Coordinates of C-alpha atoms and ligand atoms in Angstrom, one line a residue:
X1 CA -9.5 -0.8 -26.5
X2 CA -12.0 1.1 -24.1
X3 CA -13.8 -1.0 -21.6
X4 CA -14.3 -3.9 -24.2
X5 CA -12.9 -7.3 -24.9
X6 CA -9.2 -7.4 -25.6
X7 CA -8.0 -7.5 -29.2
X8 CA -6.1 -10.8 -29.3
X9 CA -7.6 -14.1 -29.7
X10 CA -6.6 -15.5 -26.4
X11 CA -9.0 -17.9 -24.6
X12 CA -10.4 -15.6 -21.8
X13 CA -10.6 -16.5 -18.0
X14 CA -13.8 -16.0 -16.2
X15 CA -12.9 -12.5 -14.9
X16 CA -12.2 -11.4 -18.5
X17 CA -15.7 -12.6 -19.5
X18 CA -17.6 -10.7 -16.9
X19 CA -15.4 -7.5 -17.6
X20 CA -16.2 -7.8 -21.4
X21 CA -20.0 -8.4 -20.5
X22 CA -20.1 -5.3 -18.4
X23 CA -17.2 -2.9 -17.7
X24 CA -16.5 -2.5 -13.8
X25 CA -16.9 1.3 -13.9
X26 CA -20.5 0.8 -15.2
X27 CA -21.7 0.2 -11.7
X28 CA -21.2 3.9 -11.1
X29 CA -24.6 4.5 -12.8
X30 CA -26.1 1.7 -10.7
X31 CA -25.2 3.1 -7.3
X32 CA -28.4 4.8 -6.3
X33 CA -30.4 1.8 -7.5
X34 CA -28.2 -0.5 -5.4
X35 CA -28.5 1.8 -2.4
X36 CA -32.3 1.8 -2.8
X37 CA -32.6 -2.1 -3.1
X38 CA -30.1 -3.2 -0.5
X39 CA -26.9 -5.3 -1.0
X40 CA -28.8 -8.7 -0.7
X41 CA -30.7 -7.9 -4.1
X42 CA -27.6 -6.7 -6.0
X43 CA -26.4 -9.0 -8.9
X44 CA -23.8 -11.4 -7.6
X45 CA -20.9 -10.2 -10.0
X46 CA -21.8 -6.4 -9.4
X47 CA -21.6 -7.1 -5.7
X48 CA -18.5 -9.2 -5.4
X49 CA -16.5 -7.8 -8.3
X50 CA -17.6 -4.8 -10.1
X51 CA -18.3 -2.5 -7.1
X52 CA -14.5 -2.9 -6.4
X53 CA -14.0 -0.6 -9.5
X54 CA -15.3 2.1 -7.3
X55 CA -13.3 1.1 -4.3
X56 CA -16.3 -0.7 -2.6
X57 CA -15.4 -4.2 -1.4
X58 CA -18.2 -6.6 -0.3
X59 CA -16.6 -8.5 2.7
X60 CA -17.9 -12.1 3.0
X61 CA -16.4 -12.2 6.5
X62 CA -18.8 -9.3 7.6
X63 CA -21.8 -9.4 5.0
X64 CA -23.5 -5.9 4.6
X65 CA -20.4 -4.2 6.2
X66 CA -18.3 -3.0 3.2
X67 CA -14.8 -1.9 3.0
X68 CA -14.1 1.4 1.1
X69 CA -10.6 1.6 -0.4
X70 CA -9.5 5.2 -1.1
X71 CA -6.8 6.8 -3.3
X72 CA -4.3 9.0 -1.4
X73 CA -1.8 10.0 -4.0
X74 CA 1.6 10.1 -2.6
X75 CA 0.0 9.3 0.9
X76 CA -0.7 13.2 1.5
X77 CA -4.1 14.4 2.6
X78 CA -5.6 17.4 4.1
X79 CA -7.1 17.5 7.7
X80 CA -10.4 18.5 5.9
X81 CA -10.3 15.1 4.0
X82 CA -9.3 13.1 7.0
X83 CA -12.3 14.7 9.0
X84 CA -14.6 13.7 6.2
X85 CA -13.3 10.1 6.3
X86 CA -13.4 10.1 10.0
X87 CA -17.1 11.2 10.0
X88 CA -17.9 8.3 7.6
X89 CA -16.3 5.8 9.9
X90 CA -18.0 7.3 12.9
X91 CA -21.5 6.6 11.6
X92 CA -20.8 2.9 12.1
X93 CA -20.0 3.0 15.7
X94 CA -18.1 -0.2 16.8
X95 CA -18.0 -1.4 13.3
X96 CA -16.4 1.7 11.9
X97 CA -12.6 1.9 11.7
X98 CA -9.9 2.7 9.2
X99 CA -6.6 1.0 8.1
X100 CA -3.6 2.8 6.7
X101 CA -2.4 0.3 4.0
X102 CA 1.0 -0.8 2.8
X103 CA 0.4 1.4 -0.2
X104 CA 0.1 4.5 2.0
X105 CA -3.5 4.6 1.5
X106 CA -6.6 4.4 3.6
X107 CA -9.4 1.8 3.9
X108 CA -12.6 2.4 5.6
X109 CA -14.6 -0.3 7.3
X110 CA -18.2 -1.0 8.4
X111 CA -19.8 1.0 5.5
X112 CA -23.4 0.3 4.4
X113 CA -24.2 0.2 0.7
X114 CA -27.3 2.4 1.2
X115 CA -25.0 5.2 2.4
X116 CA -22.6 5.2 -0.5
X117 CA -24.4 7.8 -2.7
X118 CA -24.2 10.3 0.2
X119 CA -20.6 9.2 1.1
X120 CA -19.5 9.8 -2.5
X121 CA -21.1 13.3 -2.6
X122 CA -19.1 14.2 0.6
X123 CA -15.9 12.9 -1.0
X124 CA -16.6 14.8 -4.2
X125 CA -17.1 18.1 -2.2
X126 CA -13.5 17.7 -0.8
X127 CA -11.8 16.2 -3.7
X128 CA -11.5 12.6 -2.3
X129 CA -12.0 9.6 -4.6
X130 CA -12.1 5.8 -4.2
X131 CA -12.3 5.1 -8.0
X132 CA -10.4 2.5 -9.6
X133 CA -8.7 1.3 -6.3
X134 CA -9.6 -2.4 -6.5
X135 CA -9.5 -5.2 -9.1
X136 CA -8.0 -4.7 -12.5
X137 CA -7.0 -1.2 -12.0
X138 CA -3.9 0.9 -11.2
X139 CA -3.6 1.1 -7.4
X140 CA -2.8 3.9 -5.2
X141 CA 0.3 5.5 -6.6
X142 CA 3.1 5.8 -3.9
X143 CA 5.8 8.4 -3.4
X144 CA 8.3 9.5 -0.7
X145 CA 6.1 10.5 2.4
X146 CA 8.4 13.3 2.9
X147 CA 8.2 14.7 -0.6
X148 CA 8.9 18.4 -0.7
X149 CA 9.9 18.6 3.0
X150 CA 13.0 16.3 3.0
X151 CA 16.2 18.4 3.0
X152 CA 18.0 15.6 1.0
X153 CA 15.2 14.8 -1.6
X154 CA 16.2 14.8 -5.3
X155 CA 12.8 15.3 -6.9
X156 CA 9.6 16.5 -5.4
X157 CA 7.0 13.9 -6.7
X158 CA 3.9 15.3 -5.3
X159 CA 2.7 17.1 -8.6
X160 CA 3.8 14.3 -10.8
X161 CA 1.9 11.6 -8.8
X162 CA -1.2 13.7 -8.8
X163 CA -0.9 14.1 -12.6
X164 CA -0.5 10.5 -13.1
X165 CA -3.5 9.5 -11.0
X166 CA -5.7 12.2 -12.8
X167 CA -4.6 10.7 -16.1
X168 CA -5.5 7.1 -15.0
X169 CA -8.8 8.0 -13.2
X170 CA -10.1 10.8 -15.5
X171 CA -9.6 13.3 -12.6
X172 CA -11.1 11.0 -10.1
X173 CA -14.4 10.6 -12.1
X174 CA -13.3 7.3 -13.7
X175 CA -11.6 6.5 -17.0
X176 CA -12.8 3.8 -19.1
X177 CA -9.5 3.7 -21.1
X178 CA -7.9 2.1 -18.1
X179 CA -10.6 0.1 -16.2
X180 CA -10.0 -3.2 -18.2
X181 CA -6.4 -4.1 -17.5
X182 CA -5.5 -7.8 -17.5
X183 CA -4.8 -7.6 -13.7
X184 CA -3.9 -5.1 -10.9
X185 CA -1.1 -2.6 -11.5
X186 CA 1.2 -0.8 -9.1
X187 CA 3.1 2.3 -9.8
X188 CA 5.6 4.1 -7.5
X189 CA 7.5 7.3 -8.1
X190 CA 10.5 7.8 -5.7
X191 CA 12.0 11.3 -5.4
X192 CA 14.2 10.6 -2.3
X193 CA 17.4 8.8 -1.8
X194 CA 16.2 5.9 0.5
X195 CA 13.7 4.1 -1.7
X196 CA 11.0 4.7 0.8
X197 CA 8.2 3.1 -1.5
X198 CA 9.9 -0.2 -2.2
X199 CA 10.3 0.7 -5.9
X200 CA 11.3 -2.8 -6.7
X201 CA 8.0 -4.4 -5.9
X202 CA 6.0 -2.3 -8.4
X203 CA 4.9 -3.0 -11.9
X204 CA 6.4 0.4 -12.9
X205 CA 8.8 2.4 -10.7
X206 CA 10.5 5.7 -11.3
X207 CA 13.7 6.1 -9.3
X208 CA 15.9 9.3 -9.4
X209 CA 18.9 9.2 -11.7
X210 CA 21.3 11.7 -13.2
X211 CA 21.6 11.4 -17.0
X212 CA 24.4 13.6 -18.5
X213 CA 24.2 15.9 -15.6
X214 CA 20.3 16.3 -15.7
X215 CA 18.1 14.9 -13.0
X216 CA 15.3 12.7 -13.9
X217 CA 14.1 9.1 -13.2
X218 CA 15.4 5.6 -14.4
X219 CA 12.4 3.4 -15.0
X220 CA 11.8 0.0 -13.7
X221 CA 9.2 -2.6 -14.8
X222 CA 7.6 -5.8 -13.8
X223 CA 8.0 -6.1 -10.1
X224 CA 5.2 -7.8 -8.3
X225 CA 4.1 -10.3 -5.6
X226 CA 1.4 -13.0 -6.0
X227 CA 0.8 -16.3 -4.5
X228 CA 2.4 -17.9 -7.6
X229 CA 5.4 -15.8 -8.1
X230 CA 7.3 -12.8 -6.6
X231 CA 9.7 -10.8 -8.7
X232 CA 11.7 -7.7 -8.3
X233 CA 11.3 -5.0 -11.0
X234 CA 14.0 -5.0 -13.8
X235 CA 15.4 -2.0 -15.7
X236 CA 13.4 -1.0 -18.8
X237 CA 16.5 0.7 -20.0
X238 CA 14.7 4.1 -20.0
X239 CA 15.2 7.6 -18.5
X240 CA 12.8 10.4 -18.3
X241 CA 13.0 14.0 -17.2
X242 CA 10.7 14.8 -14.1
X243 CA 8.0 16.4 -16.2
X244 CA 4.9 15.4 -18.2
X245 CA 7.1 12.7 -19.9
X246 CA 6.5 10.6 -16.7
X247 CA 2.7 10.8 -17.2
X248 CA 3.0 10.0 -20.9
X249 CA 5.4 7.0 -20.3
X250 CA 2.9 5.6 -17.7
X251 CA 0.1 6.0 -20.2
X252 CA 2.2 4.2 -22.9
X253 CA 3.1 1.3 -20.6
X254 CA -0.6 0.9 -19.6
X255 CA -1.7 0.8 -23.1
X256 CA 0.7 -1.8 -24.0
X257 CA -0.3 -3.7 -20.9
X258 CA -4.0 -3.2 -21.5
X259 CA -3.8 -4.3 -25.2
X260 CA -1.3 -7.1 -25.1
X261 CA -1.1 -8.4 -21.5
X262 CA -2.0 -12.0 -21.0
X263 CA -5.6 -12.7 -20.1
X264 CA -6.0 -16.4 -20.3
X265 CA -4.7 -17.4 -17.0
X266 CA -5.2 -14.9 -14.2
X267 CA -2.3 -16.3 -12.3
X268 CA 0.0 -15.4 -15.1
X269 CA -1.4 -12.0 -16.1
X270 CA 0.8 -9.3 -14.3
X271 CA 3.0 -7.2 -16.4
X272 CA 6.2 -9.3 -15.8
X273 CA 4.6 -12.3 -17.5
X274 CA 4.2 -10.3 -20.6
X275 CA 7.7 -9.1 -20.5
X276 CA 8.8 -12.8 -20.0
X277 CA 6.7 -13.9 -23.1
X278 CA 8.0 -11.0 -25.4
X279 CA 11.5 -10.3 -24.0
X280 CA 12.4 -6.9 -22.7
X281 CA 13.6 -5.5 -26.1
X282 CA 10.1 -6.2 -27.8
X283 CA 8.4 -4.8 -24.8
X284 CA 10.5 -1.7 -24.8
X285 CA 9.9 -1.2 -28.5
X286 CA 6.1 -1.5 -28.1
X287 CA 6.2 1.1 -25.2
X288 CA 8.2 3.5 -27.4
X289 CA 5.7 3.1 -30.3
X290 CA 2.8 3.8 -27.8
X291 CA 4.8 6.8 -26.4
X292 CA 5.1 8.2 -29.9
X293 CA 8.5 9.6 -29.2
X294 CA 12.0 8.4 -28.4
X295 CA 12.8 7.0 -24.9
X296 CA 16.3 7.8 -23.8
X297 CA 18.4 5.0 -22.5
X298 CA 18.7 4.6 -18.8
X299 CA 21.4 6.6 -16.7
X300 CA 24.2 4.4 -15.8
X301 CA 23.2 4.4 -12.1
X302 CA 20.4 5.6 -9.9
X303 CA 20.7 7.8 -6.8
X304 CA 19.0 5.4 -4.4
X305 CA 22.1 5.3 -2.1
X306 CA 20.7 5.5 1.5
X307 CA 19.3 3.0 4.0
X308 CA 15.6 3.3 4.3
X309 CA 14.2 5.6 6.9
X310 CA 11.1 4.9 8.9
X311 CA 10.2 8.7 9.6
X312 CA 9.2 7.9 13.2
X313 CA 10.0 10.7 15.7
X314 CA 10.8 14.5 15.2
X315 CA 12.9 15.6 12.0
X316 CA 13.8 19.0 10.8
X317 CA 12.5 19.8 7.5
X318 CA 14.1 21.5 4.5
X319 CA 12.1 24.5 5.5
X320 CA 14.0 26.2 8.3
X321 CA 12.3 26.1 11.7
X322 CA 9.7 23.5 10.6
X323 CA 9.6 19.8 11.5
X324 CA 7.8 16.6 10.6
X325 CA 6.9 14.2 13.3
X326 CA 6.3 10.5 12.5
X327 CA 3.8 8.8 14.8
X328 CA 3.7 5.2 15.1
X329 CA 0.2 3.7 14.4
X330 CA 0.1 0.1 15.7
X331 CA -0.4 -2.0 12.4
X332 CA -2.1 1.0 10.8
X333 CA -5.4 0.6 12.6
X334 CA -7.4 3.9 13.3
X335 CA -10.6 4.7 15.1
X336 CA -12.8 7.6 14.0
X337 CA -11.9 9.4 17.3
X338 CA -8.1 9.1 16.4
X339 CA -8.7 10.2 12.9
X340 CA -10.4 13.4 14.1
X341 CA -7.7 13.8 16.6
X342 CA -5.0 13.5 13.9
X343 CA -6.9 16.2 11.9
X344 CA -7.1 18.5 14.8
X345 CA -3.3 18.0 15.6
X346 CA -2.4 18.7 11.9
X347 CA -4.4 22.0 12.0
X348 CA -3.4 23.1 15.5
X349 CA 0.4 22.5 15.3
X350 CA 1.1 22.0 11.5
X351 CA -0.6 23.6 8.3
X352 CA -3.4 21.1 8.2
X353 CA -1.6 18.4 6.2
X354 CA -1.1 14.6 7.1
X355 CA 0.9 12.0 5.4
X356 CA 0.8 8.2 5.3
X357 CA 3.7 5.8 4.9
X358 CA 3.9 2.4 3.5
X359 CA 4.9 1.1 6.9
X360 CA 1.2 2.1 7.9
X361 CA 2.2 5.2 10.0
X362 CA 1.3 8.8 9.9
X363 CA 3.5 11.9 9.5
X364 CA 2.4 15.4 10.7
X365 CA 4.5 18.0 8.9
X366 CA 5.2 21.7 9.1
X367 CA 5.4 22.0 13.0
X368 CA 7.3 25.0 14.0
X369 CA 10.1 24.6 16.5
X370 CA 8.2 26.8 18.8
X371 CA 5.2 24.5 18.8
X372 CA 7.0 21.2 19.2
X373 CA 7.1 21.1 22.9
X374 CA 3.3 21.6 23.2
X375 CA 2.8 19.0 20.4
X376 CA 4.8 16.4 22.1
X377 CA 2.6 16.7 25.2
X378 CA -0.5 15.7 23.3
X379 CA -2.4 12.7 24.7
X380 CA -2.7 11.0 21.2
X381 CA 1.1 10.4 21.3
X382 CA 0.8 8.1 24.3
X383 CA -1.0 5.8 21.8
X384 CA 0.8 6.8 18.6
X385 CA 4.3 6.8 20.0
X386 CA 7.2 8.7 18.6
X387 CA 9.6 6.4 20.5
X388 CA 8.1 2.8 20.0
X389 CA 10.1 -0.1 21.1
X390 CA 12.3 -1.9 18.7
X391 CA 10.0 -4.7 17.4
X392 CA 6.8 -2.7 17.7
X393 CA 8.4 0.2 15.7
X394 CA 8.7 -1.6 12.4
X395 CA 5.7 -3.9 12.6
X396 CA 3.6 -4.1 9.4
X397 CA 0.6 -6.3 8.9
X398 CA -2.0 -7.0 6.3
X399 CA -5.7 -7.1 7.1
X400 CA -5.9 -10.9 7.9
X401 CA -8.8 -12.9 9.0
X402 CA -10.7 -10.2 10.8
X403 CA -12.0 -8.9 7.4
X404 CA -10.3 -10.8 4.6
X405 CA -11.7 -14.1 3.3
X406 CA -8.4 -15.1 1.7
X407 CA -6.7 -15.1 5.1
X408 CA -5.4 -18.3 6.5
X409 CA -4.7 -16.6 10.0
X410 CA -5.5 -13.6 12.1
X411 CA -2.7 -11.1 11.8
X412 CA -3.1 -7.6 13.1
X413 CA -4.0 -8.5 16.7
X414 CA -1.4 -11.3 16.9
X415 CA 1.4 -9.2 15.4
X416 CA 1.0 -6.5 18.0
X417 CA 0.5 -8.9 20.9
X418 CA 3.8 -10.9 19.9
X419 CA 5.9 -7.8 19.2
X420 CA 5.0 -6.3 22.5
X421 CA 5.6 -9.6 24.3
X422 CA 9.1 -9.9 22.7
X423 CA 9.8 -6.2 23.4
X424 CA 9.4 -6.7 27.0
X425 CA 11.6 -10.0 26.9
X426 CA 14.3 -8.8 24.7
X427 CA 16.8 -5.9 24.1
X428 CA 17.7 -5.1 20.5
X429 CA 20.5 -3.0 19.3
X430 CA 18.3 -1.7 16.4
X431 CA 14.6 -2.1 15.2
X432 CA 13.8 -5.3 13.3
X433 CA 11.3 -5.1 10.6
X434 CA 8.6 -7.9 11.0
X435 CA 6.0 -8.0 8.4
X436 CA 2.8 -10.2 8.7
X437 CA 0.8 -11.3 5.8
X438 CA -2.3 -13.5 6.3
X439 CA -1.9 -15.6 3.0
X440 CA 0.5 -16.0 0.0
X441 CA -1.0 -13.0 -1.8
X442 CA 1.7 -10.9 0.3
X443 CA -0.3 -7.8 0.8
X444 CA 1.8 -7.3 3.9
X445 CA 5.1 -7.6 1.9
X446 CA 6.8 -10.3 3.9
X447 CA 9.5 -10.6 1.2
X448 CA 10.7 -7.0 2.0
X449 CA 11.1 -7.7 5.8
X450 CA 13.8 -8.7 8.1
X451 CA 11.5 -11.3 9.3
X452 CA 8.4 -11.8 7.1
X453 CA 5.6 -14.1 8.4
X454 CA 3.1 -15.6 5.9
X455 CA 0.0 -17.2 7.2
X456 CA -0.6 -20.9 6.6
X457 CA -2.3 -24.0 8.1
X458 CA -0.1 -26.2 10.1
X459 CA -0.7 -29.7 11.8
X460 CA 0.2 -29.7 15.2
X461 CA -0.7 -32.7 17.6
X462 CA -3.0 -34.0 15.0
X463 CA -4.9 -30.8 14.6
X464 CA -4.9 -28.0 11.9
X465 CA -3.9 -24.9 13.6
X466 CA -2.9 -21.3 12.4
X467 CA 0.9 -21.1 11.6
X468 CA 3.4 -19.2 9.4
X469 CA 6.0 -19.7 6.8
X470 CA 9.1 -17.6 7.8
X471 CA 10.9 -15.3 5.3
X472 CA 14.2 -13.6 5.9
X473 CA 16.8 -11.6 4.0
X474 CA 14.6 -8.9 2.7
X475 CA 16.7 -5.6 2.3
X476 CA 15.1 -2.3 1.6
X477 CA 16.5 1.0 0.6
X478 CA 19.6 1.1 -1.6
X479 CA 20.3 -2.3 -3.4
X480 CA 17.0 -3.7 -2.2
X481 CA 16.6 -7.4 -2.4
X482 CA 13.7 -9.7 -1.7
X483 CA 13.8 -12.3 1.1
X484 CA 13.1 -15.9 0.8
X485 CA 11.2 -18.6 2.7
X486 CA 13.8 -20.1 5.3
X487 CA 11.3 -22.1 7.5
X488 CA 7.9 -23.6 6.6
X489 CA 5.0 -24.4 8.8
X490 CA 5.6 -22.9 12.2
X491 CA 2.5 -23.0 14.5
X492 CA 1.7 -19.5 15.7
X493 CA 1.7 -20.9 19.3
X494 CA 5.4 -21.8 18.8
X495 CA 6.3 -18.4 17.5
X496 CA 7.5 -16.6 20.6
X497 CA 10.2 -19.2 21.1
X498 CA 11.1 -19.5 17.3
X499 CA 11.3 -15.6 16.9
X500 CA 13.4 -15.3 20.1
X501 CA 15.9 -17.7 18.8
X502 CA 16.1 -15.9 15.4
X503 CA 16.3 -12.5 17.1
X504 CA 19.2 -13.7 19.3
X505 CA 20.9 -15.5 16.3
X506 CA 20.6 -12.9 13.6
X507 CA 19.8 -9.5 15.1
X508 CA 21.8 -9.3 18.2
X509 CA 18.9 -9.6 20.7
X510 CA 19.7 -10.3 24.4
X511 CA 17.3 -11.5 26.9
X512 CA 16.2 -8.8 29.3
X513 CA 17.2 -9.2 33.1
X514 CA 14.6 -8.2 35.6
X515 CA 14.1 -4.4 35.8
X516 CA 16.0 -3.8 32.5
X517 CA 14.3 -1.5 30.1
X518 CA 15.3 0.0 26.8
X519 CA 14.3 3.6 27.6
X520 CA 11.4 3.5 25.2
X521 CA 7.9 2.6 25.7
X522 CA 5.6 0.8 23.3
X523 CA 3.1 3.7 23.8
X524 CA -0.1 3.0 25.7
X525 CA -0.8 -0.7 25.4
X526 CA -4.4 -0.8 24.0
X527 CA -6.0 -3.5 21.9
X528 CA -6.7 -2.5 18.4
X529 CA -10.4 -2.2 17.4
Ligands
LIG1 FE1 -3.6 -6.9 -1.4 C1 -6.0 -8.9 -2.6 C2 -5.6 -6.0 1.1 C3 -1.4 -4.4 -0.6 C4 -1.1 -8.3 -3.4 N1 -5.5 -7.3 -1.1 C5 -6.3 -8.1 -1.6 C6 -7.7 -8.1 -1.1 C7 -8.5 -7.0 -1.9 C8 -8.4 -9.4 -1.2 C9 -9.9 -9.3 -0.8 O1 -10.7 -9.1 -1.6 O2 -10.2 -9.5 0.4 C10 -7.5 -7.5 0.4 C11 -8.4 -6.8 1.1 C12 -8.7 -7.1 2.4 C13 -9.3 -6.1 3.3 O3 -10.5 -6.3 3.7 O4 -8.6 -5.2 3.6 C14 -6.1 -6.9 0.2 N2 -3.6 -5.4 -0.1 C15 -4.5 -5.3 1.0 C16 -4.1 -4.1 1.9 C17 -5.1 -3.5 2.5 C18 -3.0 -4.8 2.9 C19 -2.9 -3.9 4.2 O5 -3.4 -4.2 5.2 O6 -2.2 -2.9 4.0 C20 -3.1 -3.3 1.0 C21 -3.9 -2.3 0.2 C22 -3.1 -1.4 -0.7 C23 -3.8 -0.3 -1.3 O7 -4.0 0.8 -0.6 O8 -4.3 -0.3 -2.6 C24 -2.6 -4.4 -0.1 N3 -1.7 -6.4 -2.0 C25 -0.9 -5.4 -1.5 C26 0.4 -5.5 -1.9 C27 1.6 -4.7 -1.4 C28 1.9 -3.6 -2.3 O9 1.2 -3.1 -3.2 O10 3.1 -3.0 -2.0 C29 0.5 -6.7 -2.7 C30 1.8 -7.2 -3.3 C31 2.3 -6.5 -4.4 C32 1.8 -6.6 -5.6 O11 0.4 -6.6 -5.8 O12 2.4 -6.9 -6.7 C33 -0.8 -7.2 -2.7 N4 -3.6 -8.3 -2.8 C34 -2.5 -8.8 -3.5 C35 -2.9 -10.0 -4.2 C36 -2.0 -10.9 -5.3 C37 -1.9 -10.2 -6.5 C38 -1.6 -11.1 -7.7 O13 -1.1 -10.6 -8.7 O14 -1.8 -12.3 -7.6 C39 -4.2 -10.1 -4.1 C40 -5.1 -11.1 -4.7 C41 -5.6 -10.9 -6.1 O15 -5.4 -9.7 -6.5 O16 -6.2 -11.7 -6.7 C42 -4.6 -9.1 -3.1
LIG2 FE1 -5.9 -10.8 2.7 FE2 -3.9 -12.5 2.1 FE3 -3.9 -9.8 1.4 FE4 -3.6 -10.6 3.9 S1 -2.2 -11.1 2.3 S2 -4.9 -8.9 3.1 S3 -4.9 -12.3 4.2 S4 -5.3 -11.4 0.7

């Protein structure tokens, strides 16, 4: 099935109907026309839905100022690409900004539809693409942000992730074979020991495992979050060598999902619902048939045996004399100036490469020992600290009400303000991972956090106010586990007190006495744009 209605005789939901009428990718041919006529005149479904197939998101909260979601495979990009992205953002002055996302990706803001043809030409010139990054497509493919530079890594995933992206997107030009999936689809390929990508929350994840002495990947399937249901991925009972077989298996799983995934109820369309309906054995058999060759059974255990690292600070690379430095970017928000500065730092001190993490931070790799001293004096490190305080350090936040119409609360500003406030009031023996998400869609992954905060509306003193449901127990790295909701309906105004109590009771926090400080600064305290 290529860009057409699915084979089965299921009753189709309204999304399936508009996809069957016109494939999302077809708007590629309409872009010049859309740019010329202005967004107000664009057909409603093209505007609100199909443009997302090209990564172009109409934002009802800021009509006319679009969001552009890129693809950054394995979270790695060059300073040249970062500069092109920064120049795009810069055009839009105060409206322009970028966010590092929870899939180690970038989203640009403030974009005008009439500029898109020019922007896409600039992207193409440097090998950037935003194709198939939204709606019923395979999202940015994640991998360890220290792939190829981590002394303890098992498999360098950079090339594989690029191959899988190229297969799915037709080398960035768009591939109609995979633009009509029943729903979104997440792939992660982990080559390190610390499960830096949250393998368990992906529809397909590859995790390192030795089988009869040979290093390859065990395969997990069906992990996802949605407002209706959240599930950790389960073993497919499959093992693949770290070669082209990974690409072939991704293709086979996608074909099975595309041709047999459930399309009647959009709330029950993610891969796990098909696995539930069929049972794992039948699903595996269908994947093997699509693969057209044997799939070896899984290795008895995987090699995810480390706690998760956050990569902040200075770390020696496996290449002697070189270092990677993780900079803390508060809730992932970047200005054009900061993007240009990051590109400059990567060129002046490293080899021009930048890396993004699923914690919404940046890594600059390949900095020689001899250049570290000068690098650490750079003014940008006052804002993007390498020693953030305990709560600011591990903060993650989804977009929230500033730009997202699903949001029930404002997230990013509130997350930063609260973490900084609590950091000044409490000392903590270790960083505590607080994740904010503005609604039950869980883009900010509250279920993987030590403390997850999910936006909701609460009644307080007779009024509807912004509030959160609180999640706890998320465990990341080895033996990852999803957290669960422990408290419902806490008004945001009450959070300083409620979180202080939780931090004291569960994370060893102590109230600070006057003049007490933890030796680290939160970085220059500036509001995010
Ligand atoms: Fe998400 C929809 C933002 C990661 C689950 N997500 C949205 C939309 C597109 C809704 C919309 O149209 O406004 C949000 C765009 C807001 C904006 O303007 O930025 C949005 N999601 C994000 C990002 C930017 C959050 C962030 O601040 O980092 C992340 C972009 C990742 C990327 O680069 O592609 C993002 N979203 C996630 C994740 C986390 C992950 O992948 O690890 C999840 C949960 C994992 C999963 O999908 O299984 C996630 N987003 C959703 C869902 C629920 C999916 C479902 O099956 O029901 C929706 C709603 C939907 O698809 O209908 C959604
Ligand atoms: Fe928007 Fe909800 Fe996703 Fe946050 S969790 S970005 S509010 S859809």
